[in-house]
Coordinates of C-alpha atoms in Angstrom, one line a residue:
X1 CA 9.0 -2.8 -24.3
X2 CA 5.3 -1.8 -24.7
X3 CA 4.5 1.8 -22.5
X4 CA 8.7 2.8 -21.9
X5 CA 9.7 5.4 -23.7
X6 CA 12.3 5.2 -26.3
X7 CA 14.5 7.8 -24.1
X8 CA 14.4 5.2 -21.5
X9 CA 15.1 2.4 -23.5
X10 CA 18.0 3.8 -24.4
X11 CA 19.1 4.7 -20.2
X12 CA 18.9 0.7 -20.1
X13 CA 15.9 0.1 -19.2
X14 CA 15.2 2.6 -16.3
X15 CA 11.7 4.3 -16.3
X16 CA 12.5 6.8 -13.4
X17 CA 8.8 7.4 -13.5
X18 CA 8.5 4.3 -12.5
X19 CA 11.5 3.7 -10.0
X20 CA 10.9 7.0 -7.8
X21 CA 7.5 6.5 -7.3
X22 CA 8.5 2.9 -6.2
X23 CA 10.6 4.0 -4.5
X24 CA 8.7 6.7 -2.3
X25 CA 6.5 4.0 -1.6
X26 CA 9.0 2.1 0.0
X27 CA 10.5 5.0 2.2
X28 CA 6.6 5.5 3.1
X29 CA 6.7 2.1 4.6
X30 CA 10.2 1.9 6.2
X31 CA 8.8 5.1 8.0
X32 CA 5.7 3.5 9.1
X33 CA 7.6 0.1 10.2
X34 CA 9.9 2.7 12.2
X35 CA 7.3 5.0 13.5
X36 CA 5.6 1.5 14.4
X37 CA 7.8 0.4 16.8
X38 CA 8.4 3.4 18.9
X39 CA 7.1 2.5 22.7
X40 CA 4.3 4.8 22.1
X41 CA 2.6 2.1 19.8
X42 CA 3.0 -0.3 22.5
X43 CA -0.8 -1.7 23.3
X44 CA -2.2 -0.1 25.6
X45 CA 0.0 3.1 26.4
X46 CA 1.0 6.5 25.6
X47 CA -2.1 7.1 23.3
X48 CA -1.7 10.5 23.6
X49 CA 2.0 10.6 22.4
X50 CA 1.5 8.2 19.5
X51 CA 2.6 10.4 16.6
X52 CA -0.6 10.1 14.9
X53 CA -0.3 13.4 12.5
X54 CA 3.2 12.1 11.0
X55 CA 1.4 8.6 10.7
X56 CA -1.3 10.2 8.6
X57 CA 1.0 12.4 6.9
X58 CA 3.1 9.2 5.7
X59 CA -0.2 7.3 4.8
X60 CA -1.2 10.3 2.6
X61 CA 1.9 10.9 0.7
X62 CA 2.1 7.2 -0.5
X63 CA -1.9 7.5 -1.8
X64 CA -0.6 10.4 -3.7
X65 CA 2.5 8.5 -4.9
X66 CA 0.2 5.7 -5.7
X67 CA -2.3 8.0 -7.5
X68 CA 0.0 9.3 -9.7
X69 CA 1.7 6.0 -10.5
X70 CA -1.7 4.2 -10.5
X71 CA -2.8 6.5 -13.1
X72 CA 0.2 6.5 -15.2
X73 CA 0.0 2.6 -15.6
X74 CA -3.1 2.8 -18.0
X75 CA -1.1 4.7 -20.6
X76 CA 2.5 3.6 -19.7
X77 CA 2.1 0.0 -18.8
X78 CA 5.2 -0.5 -16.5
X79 CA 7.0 -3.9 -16.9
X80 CA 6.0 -6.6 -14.4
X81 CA 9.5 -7.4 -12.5
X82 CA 10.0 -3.9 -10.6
X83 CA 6.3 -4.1 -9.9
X84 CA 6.6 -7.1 -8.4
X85 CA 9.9 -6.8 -6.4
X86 CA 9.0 -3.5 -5.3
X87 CA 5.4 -4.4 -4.0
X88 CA 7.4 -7.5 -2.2
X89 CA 9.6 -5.2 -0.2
X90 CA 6.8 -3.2 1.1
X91 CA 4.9 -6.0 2.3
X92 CA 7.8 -7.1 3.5
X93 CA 8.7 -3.8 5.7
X94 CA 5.4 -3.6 7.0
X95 CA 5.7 -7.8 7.8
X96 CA 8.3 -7.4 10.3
X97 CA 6.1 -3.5 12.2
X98 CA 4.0 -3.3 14.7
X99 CA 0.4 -3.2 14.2
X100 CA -0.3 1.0 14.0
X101 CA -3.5 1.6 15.9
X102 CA -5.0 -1.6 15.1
X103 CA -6.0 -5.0 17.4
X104 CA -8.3 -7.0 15.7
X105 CA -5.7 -9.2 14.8
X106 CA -5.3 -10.2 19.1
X107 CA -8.9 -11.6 18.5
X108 CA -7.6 -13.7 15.9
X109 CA -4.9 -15.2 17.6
X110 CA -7.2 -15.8 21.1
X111 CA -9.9 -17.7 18.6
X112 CA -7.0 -20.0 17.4
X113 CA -6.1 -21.1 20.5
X114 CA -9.6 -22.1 22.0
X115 CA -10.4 -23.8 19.1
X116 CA -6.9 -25.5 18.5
X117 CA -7.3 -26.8 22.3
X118 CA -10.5 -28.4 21.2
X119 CA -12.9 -25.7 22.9
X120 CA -15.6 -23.6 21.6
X121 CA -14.9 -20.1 21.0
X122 CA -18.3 -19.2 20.9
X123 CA -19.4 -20.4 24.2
X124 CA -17.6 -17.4 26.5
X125 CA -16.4 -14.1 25.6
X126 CA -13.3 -12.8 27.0
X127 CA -13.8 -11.0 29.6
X128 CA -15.9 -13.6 30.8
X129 CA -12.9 -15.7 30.4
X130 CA -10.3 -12.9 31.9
X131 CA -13.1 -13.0 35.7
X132 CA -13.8 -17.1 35.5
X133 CA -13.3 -18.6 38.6
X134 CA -12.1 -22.0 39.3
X135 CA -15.4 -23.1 40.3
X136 CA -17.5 -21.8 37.4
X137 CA -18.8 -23.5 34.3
X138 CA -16.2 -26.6 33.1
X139 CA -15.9 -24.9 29.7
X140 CA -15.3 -21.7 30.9
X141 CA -12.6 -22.5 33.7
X142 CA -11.0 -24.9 30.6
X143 CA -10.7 -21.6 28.7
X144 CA -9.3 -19.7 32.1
X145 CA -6.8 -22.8 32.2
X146 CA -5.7 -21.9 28.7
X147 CA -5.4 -18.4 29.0
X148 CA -2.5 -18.9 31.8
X149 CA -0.9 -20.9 29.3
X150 CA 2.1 -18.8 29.1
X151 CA 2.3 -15.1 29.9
X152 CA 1.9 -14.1 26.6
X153 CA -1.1 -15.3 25.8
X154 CA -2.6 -13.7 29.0
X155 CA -1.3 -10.6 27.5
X156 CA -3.1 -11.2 23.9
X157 CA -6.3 -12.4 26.0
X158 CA -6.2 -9.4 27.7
X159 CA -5.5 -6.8 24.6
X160 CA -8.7 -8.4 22.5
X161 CA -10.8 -5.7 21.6
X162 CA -15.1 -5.3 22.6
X163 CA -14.1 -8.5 24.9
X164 CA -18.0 -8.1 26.4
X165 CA -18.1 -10.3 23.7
X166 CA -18.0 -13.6 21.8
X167 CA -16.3 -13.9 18.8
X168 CA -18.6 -12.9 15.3
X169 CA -16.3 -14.6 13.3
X170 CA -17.8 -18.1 11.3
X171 CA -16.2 -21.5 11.9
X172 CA -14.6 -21.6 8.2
X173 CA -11.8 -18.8 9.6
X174 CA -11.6 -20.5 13.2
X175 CA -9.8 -23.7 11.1
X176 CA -7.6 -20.7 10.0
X177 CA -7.3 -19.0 13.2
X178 CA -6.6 -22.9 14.5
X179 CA -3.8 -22.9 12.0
X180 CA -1.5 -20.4 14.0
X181 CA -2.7 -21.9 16.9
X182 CA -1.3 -25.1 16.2
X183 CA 1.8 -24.2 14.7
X184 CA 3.1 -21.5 16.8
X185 CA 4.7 -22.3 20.4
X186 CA 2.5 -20.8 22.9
X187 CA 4.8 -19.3 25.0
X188 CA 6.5 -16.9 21.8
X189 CA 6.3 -13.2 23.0
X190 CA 3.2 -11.4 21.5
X191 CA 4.7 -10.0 18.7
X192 CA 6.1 -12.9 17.7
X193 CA 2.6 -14.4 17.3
X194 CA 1.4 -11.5 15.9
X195 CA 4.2 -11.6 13.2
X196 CA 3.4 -15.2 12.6
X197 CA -0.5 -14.7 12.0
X198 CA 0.1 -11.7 9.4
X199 CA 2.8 -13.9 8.0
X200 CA -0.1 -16.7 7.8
X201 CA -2.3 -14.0 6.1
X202 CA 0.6 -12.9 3.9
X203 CA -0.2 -16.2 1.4
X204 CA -3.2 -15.3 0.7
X205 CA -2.2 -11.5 -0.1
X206 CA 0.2 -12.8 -2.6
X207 CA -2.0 -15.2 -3.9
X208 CA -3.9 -12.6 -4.7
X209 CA -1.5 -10.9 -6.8
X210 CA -1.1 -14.0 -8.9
X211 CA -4.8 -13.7 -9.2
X212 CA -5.4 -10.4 -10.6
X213 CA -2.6 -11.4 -13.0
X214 CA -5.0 -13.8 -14.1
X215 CA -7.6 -11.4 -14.4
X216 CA -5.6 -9.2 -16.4
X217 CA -4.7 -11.8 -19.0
X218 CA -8.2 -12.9 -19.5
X219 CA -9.4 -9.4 -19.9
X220 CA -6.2 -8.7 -22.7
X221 CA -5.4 -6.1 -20.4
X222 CA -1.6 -5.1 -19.6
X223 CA -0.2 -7.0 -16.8
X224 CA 1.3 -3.5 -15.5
X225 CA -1.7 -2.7 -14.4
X226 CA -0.9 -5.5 -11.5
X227 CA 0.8 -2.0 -9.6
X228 CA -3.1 -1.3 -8.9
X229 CA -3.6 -4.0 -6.2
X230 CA 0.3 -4.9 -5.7
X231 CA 0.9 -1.0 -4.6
X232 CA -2.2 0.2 -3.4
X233 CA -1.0 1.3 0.5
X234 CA -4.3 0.6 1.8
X235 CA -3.9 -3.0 0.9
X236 CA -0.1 -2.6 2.2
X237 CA -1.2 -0.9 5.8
X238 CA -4.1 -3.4 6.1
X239 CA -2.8 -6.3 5.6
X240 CA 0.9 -6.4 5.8
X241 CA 0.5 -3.8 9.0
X242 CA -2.5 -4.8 10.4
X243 CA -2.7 -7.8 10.0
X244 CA -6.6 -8.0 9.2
X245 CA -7.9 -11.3 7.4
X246 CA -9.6 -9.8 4.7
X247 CA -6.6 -11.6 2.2
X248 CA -8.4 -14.7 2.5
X249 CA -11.7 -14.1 1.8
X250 CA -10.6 -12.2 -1.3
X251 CA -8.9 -14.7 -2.7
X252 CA -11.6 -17.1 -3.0
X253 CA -13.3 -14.6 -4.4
X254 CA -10.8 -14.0 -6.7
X255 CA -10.6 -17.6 -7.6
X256 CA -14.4 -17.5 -8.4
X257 CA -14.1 -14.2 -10.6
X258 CA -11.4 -16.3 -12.5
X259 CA -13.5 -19.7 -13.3
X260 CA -16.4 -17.6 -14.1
X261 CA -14.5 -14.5 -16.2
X262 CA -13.1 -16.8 -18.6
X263 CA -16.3 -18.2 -20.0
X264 CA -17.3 -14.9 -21.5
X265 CA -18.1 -14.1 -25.7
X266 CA -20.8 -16.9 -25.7
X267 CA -19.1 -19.6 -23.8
X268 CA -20.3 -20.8 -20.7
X269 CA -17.8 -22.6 -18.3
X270 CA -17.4 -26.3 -18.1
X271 CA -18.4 -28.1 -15.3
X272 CA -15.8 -28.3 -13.4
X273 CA -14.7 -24.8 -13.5
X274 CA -18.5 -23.6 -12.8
X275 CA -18.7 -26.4 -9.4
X276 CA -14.9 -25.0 -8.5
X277 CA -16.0 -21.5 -9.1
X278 CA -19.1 -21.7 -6.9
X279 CA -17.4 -23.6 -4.1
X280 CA -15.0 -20.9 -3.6
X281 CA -17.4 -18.2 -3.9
X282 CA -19.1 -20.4 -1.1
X283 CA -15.6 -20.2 1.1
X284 CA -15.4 -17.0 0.5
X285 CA -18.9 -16.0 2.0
X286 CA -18.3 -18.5 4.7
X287 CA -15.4 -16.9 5.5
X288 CA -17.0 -13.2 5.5
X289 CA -20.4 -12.6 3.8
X290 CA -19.8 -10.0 1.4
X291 CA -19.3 -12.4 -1.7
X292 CA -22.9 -12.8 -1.6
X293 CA -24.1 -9.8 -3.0
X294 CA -22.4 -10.6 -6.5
X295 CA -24.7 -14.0 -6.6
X296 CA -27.2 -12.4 -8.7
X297 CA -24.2 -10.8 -11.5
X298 CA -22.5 -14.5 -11.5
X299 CA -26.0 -16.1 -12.0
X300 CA -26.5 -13.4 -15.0
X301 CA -23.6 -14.0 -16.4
X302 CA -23.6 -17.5 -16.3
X303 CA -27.4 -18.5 -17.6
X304 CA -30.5 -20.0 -15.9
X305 CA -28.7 -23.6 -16.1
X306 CA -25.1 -22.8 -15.3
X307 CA -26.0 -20.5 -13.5
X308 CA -28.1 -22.5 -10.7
X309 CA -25.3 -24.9 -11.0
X310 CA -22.9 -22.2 -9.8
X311 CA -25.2 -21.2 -7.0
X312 CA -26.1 -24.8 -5.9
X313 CA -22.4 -25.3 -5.6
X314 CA -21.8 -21.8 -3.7
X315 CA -24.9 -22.9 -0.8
X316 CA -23.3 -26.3 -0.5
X317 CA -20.1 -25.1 0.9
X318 CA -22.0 -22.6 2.8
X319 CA -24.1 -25.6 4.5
X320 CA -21.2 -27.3 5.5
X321 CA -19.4 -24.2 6.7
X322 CA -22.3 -23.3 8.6
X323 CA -22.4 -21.9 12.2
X324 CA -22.9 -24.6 14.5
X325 CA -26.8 -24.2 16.4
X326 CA -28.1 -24.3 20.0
X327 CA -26.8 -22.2 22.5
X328 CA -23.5 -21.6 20.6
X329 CA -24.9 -19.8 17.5
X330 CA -27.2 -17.9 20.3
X331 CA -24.5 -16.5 21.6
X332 CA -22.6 -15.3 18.5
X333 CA -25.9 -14.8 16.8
X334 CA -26.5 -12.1 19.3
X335 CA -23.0 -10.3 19.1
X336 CA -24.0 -10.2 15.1
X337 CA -27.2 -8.8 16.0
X338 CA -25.6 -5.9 18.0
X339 CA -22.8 -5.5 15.2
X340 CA -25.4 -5.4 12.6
X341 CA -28.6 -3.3 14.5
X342 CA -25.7 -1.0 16.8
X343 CA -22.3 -0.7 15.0
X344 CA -21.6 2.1 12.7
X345 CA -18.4 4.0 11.2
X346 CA -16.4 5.7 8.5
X347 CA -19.5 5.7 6.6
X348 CA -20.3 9.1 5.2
X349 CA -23.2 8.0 3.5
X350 CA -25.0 6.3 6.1
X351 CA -24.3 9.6 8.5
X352 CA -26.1 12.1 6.6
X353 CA -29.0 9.7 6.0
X354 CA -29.2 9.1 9.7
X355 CA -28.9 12.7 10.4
X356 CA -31.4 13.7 7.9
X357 CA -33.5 11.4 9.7
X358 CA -33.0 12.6 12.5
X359 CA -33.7 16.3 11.0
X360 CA -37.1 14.6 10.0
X361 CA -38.3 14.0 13.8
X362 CA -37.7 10.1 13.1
X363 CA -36.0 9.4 16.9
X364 CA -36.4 7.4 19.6
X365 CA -35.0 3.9 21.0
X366 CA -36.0 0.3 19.8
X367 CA -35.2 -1.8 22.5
X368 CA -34.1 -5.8 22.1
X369 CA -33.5 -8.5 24.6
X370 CA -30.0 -10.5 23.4
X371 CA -28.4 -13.0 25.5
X372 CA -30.6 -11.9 28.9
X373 CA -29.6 -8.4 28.0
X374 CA -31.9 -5.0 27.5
X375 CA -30.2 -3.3 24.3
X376 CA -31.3 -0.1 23.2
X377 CA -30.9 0.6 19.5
X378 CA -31.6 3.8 17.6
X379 CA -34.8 3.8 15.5
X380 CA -33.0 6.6 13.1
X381 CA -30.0 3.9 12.9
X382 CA -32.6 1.2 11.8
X383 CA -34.5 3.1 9.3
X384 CA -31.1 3.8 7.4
X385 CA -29.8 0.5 7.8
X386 CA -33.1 -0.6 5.7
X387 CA -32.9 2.4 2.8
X388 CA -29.4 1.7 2.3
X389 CA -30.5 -2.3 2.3
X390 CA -32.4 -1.3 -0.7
X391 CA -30.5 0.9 -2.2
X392 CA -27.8 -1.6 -2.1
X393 CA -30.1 -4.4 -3.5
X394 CA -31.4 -2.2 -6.0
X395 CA -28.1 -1.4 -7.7
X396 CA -27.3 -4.6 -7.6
X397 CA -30.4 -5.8 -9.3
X398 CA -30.0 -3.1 -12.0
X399 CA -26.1 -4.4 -12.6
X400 CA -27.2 -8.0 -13.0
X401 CA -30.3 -7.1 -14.9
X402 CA -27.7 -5.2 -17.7
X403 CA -24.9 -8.3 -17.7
X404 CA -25.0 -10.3 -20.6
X405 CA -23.5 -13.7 -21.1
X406 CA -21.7 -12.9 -24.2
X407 CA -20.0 -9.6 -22.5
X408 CA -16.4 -9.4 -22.3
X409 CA -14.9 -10.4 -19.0
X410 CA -13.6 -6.8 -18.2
X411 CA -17.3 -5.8 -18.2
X412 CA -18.4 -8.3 -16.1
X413 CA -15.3 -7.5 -13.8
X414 CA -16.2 -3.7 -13.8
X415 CA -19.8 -4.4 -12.4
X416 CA -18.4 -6.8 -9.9
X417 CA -16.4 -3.5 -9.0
X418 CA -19.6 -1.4 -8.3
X419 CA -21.4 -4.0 -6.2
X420 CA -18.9 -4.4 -4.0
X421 CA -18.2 -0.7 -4.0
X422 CA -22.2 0.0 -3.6
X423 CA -21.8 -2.4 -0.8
X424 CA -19.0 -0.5 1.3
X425 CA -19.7 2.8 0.2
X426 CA -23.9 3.2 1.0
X427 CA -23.5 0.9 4.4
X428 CA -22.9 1.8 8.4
X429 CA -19.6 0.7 8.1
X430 CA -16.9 2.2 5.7
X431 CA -13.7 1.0 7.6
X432 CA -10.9 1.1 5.4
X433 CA -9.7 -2.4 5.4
X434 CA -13.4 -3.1 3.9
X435 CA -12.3 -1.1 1.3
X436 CA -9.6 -3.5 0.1
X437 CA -12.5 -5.9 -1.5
X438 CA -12.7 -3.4 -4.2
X439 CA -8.8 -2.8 -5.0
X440 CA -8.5 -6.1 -6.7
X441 CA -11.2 -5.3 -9.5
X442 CA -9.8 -1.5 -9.4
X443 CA -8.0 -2.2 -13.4
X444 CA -11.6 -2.9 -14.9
X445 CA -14.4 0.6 -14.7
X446 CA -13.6 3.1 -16.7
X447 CA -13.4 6.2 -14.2
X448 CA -10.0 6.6 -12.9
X449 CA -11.3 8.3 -9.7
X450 CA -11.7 5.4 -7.9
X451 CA -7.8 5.3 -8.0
X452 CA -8.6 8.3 -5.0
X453 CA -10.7 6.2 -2.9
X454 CA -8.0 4.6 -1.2
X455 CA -6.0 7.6 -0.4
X456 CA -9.2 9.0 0.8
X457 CA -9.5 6.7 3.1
X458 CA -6.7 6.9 5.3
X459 CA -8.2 10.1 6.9
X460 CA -10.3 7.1 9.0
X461 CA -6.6 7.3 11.6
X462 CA -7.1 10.9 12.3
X463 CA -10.2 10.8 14.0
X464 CA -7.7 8.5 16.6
X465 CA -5.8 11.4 17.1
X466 CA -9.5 13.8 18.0
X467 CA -9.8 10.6 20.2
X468 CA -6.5 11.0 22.4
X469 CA -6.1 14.8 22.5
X470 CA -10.2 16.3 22.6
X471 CA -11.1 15.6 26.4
X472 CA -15.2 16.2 24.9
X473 CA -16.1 13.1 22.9
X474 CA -18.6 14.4 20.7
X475 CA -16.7 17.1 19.9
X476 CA -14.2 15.1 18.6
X477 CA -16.4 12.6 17.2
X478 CA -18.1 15.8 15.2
X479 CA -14.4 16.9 14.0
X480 CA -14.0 13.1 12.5
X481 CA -17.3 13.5 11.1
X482 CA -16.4 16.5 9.5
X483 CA -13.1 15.4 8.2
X484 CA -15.2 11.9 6.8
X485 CA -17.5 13.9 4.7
X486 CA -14.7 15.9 3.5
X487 CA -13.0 13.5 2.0
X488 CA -15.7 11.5 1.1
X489 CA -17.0 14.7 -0.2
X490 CA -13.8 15.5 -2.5
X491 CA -14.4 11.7 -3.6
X492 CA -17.5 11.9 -4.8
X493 CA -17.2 15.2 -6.8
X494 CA -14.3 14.1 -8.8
X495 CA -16.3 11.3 -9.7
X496 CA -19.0 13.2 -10.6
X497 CA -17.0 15.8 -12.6
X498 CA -15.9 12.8 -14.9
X499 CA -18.8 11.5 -14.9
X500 CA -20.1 14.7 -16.4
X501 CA -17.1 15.2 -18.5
X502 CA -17.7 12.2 -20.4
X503 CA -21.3 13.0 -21.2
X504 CA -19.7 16.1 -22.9
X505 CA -17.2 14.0 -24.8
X506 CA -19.9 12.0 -26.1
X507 CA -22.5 14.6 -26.6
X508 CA -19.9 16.7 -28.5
X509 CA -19.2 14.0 -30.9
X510 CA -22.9 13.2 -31.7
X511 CA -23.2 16.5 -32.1
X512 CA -19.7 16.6 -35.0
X513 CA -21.2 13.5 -36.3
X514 CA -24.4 15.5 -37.6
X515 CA -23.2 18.1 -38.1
X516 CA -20.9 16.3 -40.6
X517 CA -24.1 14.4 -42.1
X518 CA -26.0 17.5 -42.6
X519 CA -22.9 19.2 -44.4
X520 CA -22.9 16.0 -46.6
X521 CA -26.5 16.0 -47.2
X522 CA -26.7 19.9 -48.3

């Protein structure tokens, strides 16, 4: 058995460094499923009793348990079954918890149900929806009509978060949202509902799995290394917790990394597998736009010919997934506008740019008229949102100006990686289900730090607790800011340091190498 010890072999097959930290893991999320449904963590109530410390506490100790075993897996590939069964339980535990201070996932469900009834989510927000009269618009009274449906979903109506506004969220993922709408009874208690859309969600999660598997075997790399994605507790308290719908997105994008991976060493793709490939890179930016920023590395990889193939086949599925126009798309165009110009967090990066901008005397207010509305927007926030535009774009450019079409897939993978991490890490928002874009590609660059980033990460749920028990709000936004760039902080420096190490290695042995040459020479 390739990376198990003889010692072990010899115990029958138990690698106990494999087994505890498995089994840590789970105990991390049988506490969390327990800690979840405690009345504190009912919507709504007892924020400031919601034990938010031991949360954190729980969230950190199974990123360390996951660094360690994460990091172990490149030299001691662990067989497949345990890392399987034991990544099934946890998702499994956190299936059947309540969400831990997360909502989004009410939105989700509310945006099924309009648009399983046959009505137009984007048309009224809802609280427009929660104060309609019976004598207002026919639309918006249809949606009031709905939302008495059953209790319940007067409840969920009423928990969906920023409700001042329409849903942001493209048509492609209403047909999923419709899904659950369709196929659970409306009258099931909340939770129920919620337990059947993060069961929905739950697919695709899996899917991924099998996905990265794929990966792996196309890159010749152990399929141990599977415990990166199938472990990883951010992906664990995000999507099997939360309940956010990130799962599907990334596995279209996982099923365009796999048509186009495969075609490395010279070949190019057939077809088939280059039309497949770019359709579901298409999904998978209709379903959340993030994709798009590898469309320069796939065109790269791919050639001038293939590669406008791929592309053609990627905008096609975005045309017919697109938002529909008129006064609907004005009215979600101008929530994106105020996520996009206003909304900012978790992103330690962006802060000290906007701060040092700040520093600079570059203030004021930019003001926009959206949806008969006066919105005031942050010149400082603008300016940064356009330098870290290029510096994203830039990196990018630079990755798909050094890919090849005759590199190995796990190269191709690994700048795939950085994108997407360039992406999450120099933008406004650095929330940690984000994050879980990366974990996926996590087996392919070379620096094992980025094994820290998700553990980093969960430091995002203490600034709830500054939230709940620090009466001054900027003070406790500055303590979150301070703990953000802290971690971020450790993050990058262990980076760095093997960054820096490695440039020793190498200029060490150049150094033996002619040394050696001169010794030979004389």
């Amino acid at each position: 058995m390739r990376g198990v010890p003889n010692e072990t072999r010899r115990q029958g097959g138990i690698d106990w460094r494999l087994w505890l930290p498995g089994t840590l893991l789970l105990g991390c999320c049988l506490i969390l499923n327990l800690l979840s449904w405690s009345e504190t963590f009912e919507h709504g109530r007892l924020h400031e009793q919601r034990p938010l410390l031991l949360v954190v506490t729980v969230l950190a100790v199974s990123g360390i348990v996951y660094f360690f075993a994460a990091r172990r897996s490149f030299s001691h590939p662990p067989p497949l079954t345990p890392v399987l069964l034991l990544a099934l339980l946890c998702r499994l535990l956190l299936l059947f918890s309540r969400p831990v201070q997360e909502d989004d996932i009410y939105r989700y469900i509310w945006d099924g149900r309009v648009t399983a009834a046959g009505l137009d989510p984007y048309l009224h927000s809802p609280a427009a929806v929660l104060d309609a009269s019976s004598d207002g618009e026919a639309s918006l009274v249809a949606q009031a009509k709905l939302s008495k449906a059953s209790p319940s979903l007067s409840a969920i109506l009423s928990r969906v978060n920023n409700s001042e506004y329409v849903t942001i969220y493209p048509p492609l993922l209403q047909y999923l949202f419709a899904l659950h709408g369709t196929l659970v009874p409306v009258d099931w208690e909340p939770d129920s509902q919620v337990l059947a859309m993060k069961a929905l969600l739950l697919f695709f999660d899996i899917g991924n799995i099998a996905l990265v598997a794929v990966l792996l075997g196309l890159c010749g790399l152990p399929r141990g290394l599977l415990l990166l994605y199938a472990w990883c507790p951010l992906v664990l308290k995000e999507y099997s917790n939360s309940g956010h719908m990130d799962s599907a997105p990334v596995f279209f994008l996982l099923l365009a990394l796999v048509a186009v991976a495969g075609g490395g060493r010279g070949r190019s793709p057939g077809a088939l597998r280059l039309l497949s490939g770019g359709l579901a890179l298409g999904v998978a930016a209709g379903l959340k736009l993030f994709p798009l920023v590898l469309l320069p590395l796939f065109w790269c990889r791919l050639g001038l010919r293939s590669g406008a193939l791929f592309c053609a086949a990627c905008f096609l599925a975005l045309l017919f997934f697109a938002a529909p126009g008129g006064e609907v798309a004005g009215g979600r165009g101008d929530a994106l506008k105020i996520f996009a110009l206003h909304w900012e967090n978790h992103a330690a990066f962006f802060l000290v740019l906007r701060s040092g901008l700040e520093f600079l005397g570059i203030t004021g207010e930019y003001e926009l008229t959206l949806g008969g509305a006066l919105y005031g927007f942050e010149v400082s926030g603008i300016v940064a949102r356009s330098v870290c535009a290029l510096l994203i774009g830039g990196i990018v450019i630079l990755l798909a100006m050094r890919s090849r079409s005759d590199e190995e897939p796990r190269v191709f993978l690994s700048s795939c990686f950085h994108a997407l991490a360039a992406l999450l890490l120099l933008g406004p928002l650095g929330f940690p289900w984000y994050f879980t874009w990366c974990i996926p590609l996590l087996p392919f660059p070379r620096y094992r730090s980025w094994l820290l980033l998700p553990c980093f990460l969960m430091v995002y749920y203490l600034g709830f607790w500054y939230e709940y028990h620090i009466e001054d709000e900027n003070l406790a936004e500055r303590f979150a800011d301070r703990d953000l760039l802290i971690s971020f902080g450790l993050f990058y420096l262990c980076l760095g340091f093997e960054w820096w190490r490695e440039k020793r290695e190498k200029r060490a042995g150049r150094d033996g190498e002619e040394e050696q040459e001169s010794l030979c020479d004389a």
